[in-house]
XYZ file of N, CA and C in Angstrom:
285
model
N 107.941 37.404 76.247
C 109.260 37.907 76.566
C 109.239 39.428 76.431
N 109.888 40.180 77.222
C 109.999 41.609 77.320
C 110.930 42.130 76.296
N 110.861 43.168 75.810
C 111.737 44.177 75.305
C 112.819 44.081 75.707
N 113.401 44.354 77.012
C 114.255 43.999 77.727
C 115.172 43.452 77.679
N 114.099 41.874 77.939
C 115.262 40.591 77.952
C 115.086 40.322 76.091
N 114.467 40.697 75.101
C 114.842 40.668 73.961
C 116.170 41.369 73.459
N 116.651 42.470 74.003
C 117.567 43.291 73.262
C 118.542 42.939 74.406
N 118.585 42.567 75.936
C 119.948 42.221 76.360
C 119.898 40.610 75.541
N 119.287 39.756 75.204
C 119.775 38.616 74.589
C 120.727 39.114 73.069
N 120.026 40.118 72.285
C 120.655 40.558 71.426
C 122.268 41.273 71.871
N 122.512 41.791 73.007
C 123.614 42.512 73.423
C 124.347 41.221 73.737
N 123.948 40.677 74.522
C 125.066 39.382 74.938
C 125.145 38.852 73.699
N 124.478 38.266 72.905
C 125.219 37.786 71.427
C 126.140 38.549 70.896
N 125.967 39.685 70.701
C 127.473 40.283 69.950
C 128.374 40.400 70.886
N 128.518 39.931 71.988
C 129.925 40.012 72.930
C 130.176 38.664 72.665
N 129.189 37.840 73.216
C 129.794 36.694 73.419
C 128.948 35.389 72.141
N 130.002 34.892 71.368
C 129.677 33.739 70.490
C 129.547 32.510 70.901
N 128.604 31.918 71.531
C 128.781 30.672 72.208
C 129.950 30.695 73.356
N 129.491 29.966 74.446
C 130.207 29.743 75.733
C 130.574 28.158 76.144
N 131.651 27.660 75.374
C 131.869 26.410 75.872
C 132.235 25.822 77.260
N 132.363 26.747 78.038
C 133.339 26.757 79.217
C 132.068 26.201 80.578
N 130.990 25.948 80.259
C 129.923 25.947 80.976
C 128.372 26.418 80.497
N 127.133 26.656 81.444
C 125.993 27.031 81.885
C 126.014 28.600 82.466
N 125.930 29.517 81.826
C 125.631 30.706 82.571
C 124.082 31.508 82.365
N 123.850 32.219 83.642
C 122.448 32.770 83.870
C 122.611 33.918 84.383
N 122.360 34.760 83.144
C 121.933 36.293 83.626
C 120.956 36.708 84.372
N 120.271 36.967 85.590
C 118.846 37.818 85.775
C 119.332 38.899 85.865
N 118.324 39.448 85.423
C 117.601 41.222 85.247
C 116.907 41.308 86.285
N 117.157 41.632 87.124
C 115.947 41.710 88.232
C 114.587 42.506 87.700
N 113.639 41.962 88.222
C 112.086 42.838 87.570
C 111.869 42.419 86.351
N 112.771 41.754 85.050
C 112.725 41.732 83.885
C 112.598 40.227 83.608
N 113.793 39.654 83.710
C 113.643 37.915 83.030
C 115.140 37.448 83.498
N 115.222 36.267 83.148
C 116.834 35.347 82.628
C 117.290 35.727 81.718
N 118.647 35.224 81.030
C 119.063 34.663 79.981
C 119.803 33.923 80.151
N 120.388 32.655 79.111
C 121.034 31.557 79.696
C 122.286 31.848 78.369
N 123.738 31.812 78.796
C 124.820 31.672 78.038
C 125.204 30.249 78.019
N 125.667 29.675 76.901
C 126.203 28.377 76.948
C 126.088 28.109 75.660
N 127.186 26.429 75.508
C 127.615 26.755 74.077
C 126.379 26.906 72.776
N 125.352 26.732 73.020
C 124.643 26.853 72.086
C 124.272 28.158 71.284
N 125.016 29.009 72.580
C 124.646 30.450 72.433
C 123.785 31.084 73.597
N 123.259 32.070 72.664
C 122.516 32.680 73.840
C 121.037 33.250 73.699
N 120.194 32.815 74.703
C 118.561 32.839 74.745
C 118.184 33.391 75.950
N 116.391 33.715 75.784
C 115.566 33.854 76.896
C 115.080 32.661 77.446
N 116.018 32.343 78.729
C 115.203 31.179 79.434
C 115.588 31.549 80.936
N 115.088 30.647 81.663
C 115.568 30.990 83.247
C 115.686 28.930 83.570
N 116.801 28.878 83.120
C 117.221 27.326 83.519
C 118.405 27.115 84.576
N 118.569 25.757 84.661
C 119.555 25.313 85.542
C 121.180 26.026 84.927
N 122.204 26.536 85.948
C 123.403 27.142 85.195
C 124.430 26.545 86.386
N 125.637 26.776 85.862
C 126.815 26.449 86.846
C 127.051 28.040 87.536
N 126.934 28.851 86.493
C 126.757 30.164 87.429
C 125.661 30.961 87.205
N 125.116 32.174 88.234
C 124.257 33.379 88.323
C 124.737 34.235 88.335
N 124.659 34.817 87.542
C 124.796 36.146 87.766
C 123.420 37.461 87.847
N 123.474 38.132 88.953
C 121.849 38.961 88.911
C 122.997 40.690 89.197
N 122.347 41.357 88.397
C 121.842 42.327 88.371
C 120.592 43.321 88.017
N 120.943 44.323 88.425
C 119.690 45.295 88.075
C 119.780 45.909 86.568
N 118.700 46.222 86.056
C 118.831 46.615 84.488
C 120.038 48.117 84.420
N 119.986 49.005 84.866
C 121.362 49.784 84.693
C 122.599 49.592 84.718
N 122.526 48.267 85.638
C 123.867 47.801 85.705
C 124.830 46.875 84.626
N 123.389 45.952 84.399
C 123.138 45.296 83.003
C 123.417 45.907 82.023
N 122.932 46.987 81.502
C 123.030 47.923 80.646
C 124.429 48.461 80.555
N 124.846 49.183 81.396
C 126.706 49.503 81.624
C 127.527 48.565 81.014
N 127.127 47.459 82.087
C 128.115 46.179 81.418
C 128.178 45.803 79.847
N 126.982 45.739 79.079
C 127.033 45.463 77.858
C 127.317 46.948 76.893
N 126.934 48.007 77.364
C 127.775 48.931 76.916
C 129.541 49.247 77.164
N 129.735 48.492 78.057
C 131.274 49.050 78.268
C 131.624 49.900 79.244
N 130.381 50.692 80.133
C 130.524 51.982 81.331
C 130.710 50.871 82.217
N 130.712 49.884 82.307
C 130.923 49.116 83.669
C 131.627 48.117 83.760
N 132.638 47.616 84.795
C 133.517 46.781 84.524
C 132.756 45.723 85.504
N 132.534 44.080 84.835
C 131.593 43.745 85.780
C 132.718 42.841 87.366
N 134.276 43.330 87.205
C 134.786 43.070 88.239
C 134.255 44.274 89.477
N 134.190 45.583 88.635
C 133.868 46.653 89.634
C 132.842 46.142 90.445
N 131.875 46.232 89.452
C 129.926 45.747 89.125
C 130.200 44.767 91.021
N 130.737 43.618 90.737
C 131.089 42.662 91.850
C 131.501 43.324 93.139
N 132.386 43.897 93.107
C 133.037 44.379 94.202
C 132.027 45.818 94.992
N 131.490 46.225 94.485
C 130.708 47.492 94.720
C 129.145 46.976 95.262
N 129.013 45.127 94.778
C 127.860 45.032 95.462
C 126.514 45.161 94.224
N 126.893 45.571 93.331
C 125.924 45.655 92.420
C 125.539 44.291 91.608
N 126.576 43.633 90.941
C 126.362 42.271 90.583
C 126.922 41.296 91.475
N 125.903 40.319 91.819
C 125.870 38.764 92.789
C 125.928 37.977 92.223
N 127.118 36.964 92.586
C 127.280 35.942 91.569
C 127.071 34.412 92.384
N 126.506 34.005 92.050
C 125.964 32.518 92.614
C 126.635 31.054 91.650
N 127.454 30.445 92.525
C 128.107 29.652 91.785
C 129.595 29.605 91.633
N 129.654 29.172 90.464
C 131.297 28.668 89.828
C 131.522 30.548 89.336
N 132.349 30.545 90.780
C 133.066 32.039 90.495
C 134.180 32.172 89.495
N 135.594 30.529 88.851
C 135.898 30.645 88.208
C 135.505 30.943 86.594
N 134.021 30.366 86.417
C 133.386 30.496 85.333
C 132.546 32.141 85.134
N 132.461 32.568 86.159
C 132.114 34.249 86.370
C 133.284 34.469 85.908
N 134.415 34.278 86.230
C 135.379 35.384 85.617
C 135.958 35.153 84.278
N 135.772 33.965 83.666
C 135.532 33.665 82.494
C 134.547 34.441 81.665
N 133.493 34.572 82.171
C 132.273 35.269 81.521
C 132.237 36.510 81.639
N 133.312 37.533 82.592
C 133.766 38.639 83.141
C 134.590 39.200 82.089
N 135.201 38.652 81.620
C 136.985 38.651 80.621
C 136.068 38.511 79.181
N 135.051 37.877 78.484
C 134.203 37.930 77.573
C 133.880 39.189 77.503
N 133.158 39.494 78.374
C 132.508 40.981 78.296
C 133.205 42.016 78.379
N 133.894 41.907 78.664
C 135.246 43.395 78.740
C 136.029 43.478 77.578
């Protein structure tokens, strides 16, 4: 596992405490997965109800707070594959 996807797994844990609401999947493009769901949150690249992919800067924004990942969406930067109600569930977490 990369540096990377080690410290965004660490960033998504302090936003988000377990996700009962579903299966979610971060990619990093170039980097790895991570999978949200209620167990919490890990490095894996498994089956999800949603995707979400971005690029690592964008990634980065979002878990810092410079990026709103409704913007992130609309601007084309984050692609969301799936249960778009559960994206915006996972949208409203992170903000």
């Amino acid at each position: 596992m990369s540096d990377i996807i080690t410290k965004a797994v660490e960033a998504l844990s302090e936003k988000i405490d377990g996700f009962s609401a579903g299966v979610a999947k971060f990619v990093i493009e170039g980097e790895g997965a991570i999978m949200v769901d209620a167990d919490g949150v890990r490095a894996a690249d498994d089956a999800a109800d949603v995707t979400l992919t971005a690029d690592l800067d964008t990634f980065q924004g979002m878990m810092e707070g410079d990026v709103n990942p409704t913007a992130a969406f609309m601007q084309g930067k984050l692609s969301i594959d799936g249960d778009m109600g559960l994206a915006m569930q996972l949208g409203s977490a992170l903000s």
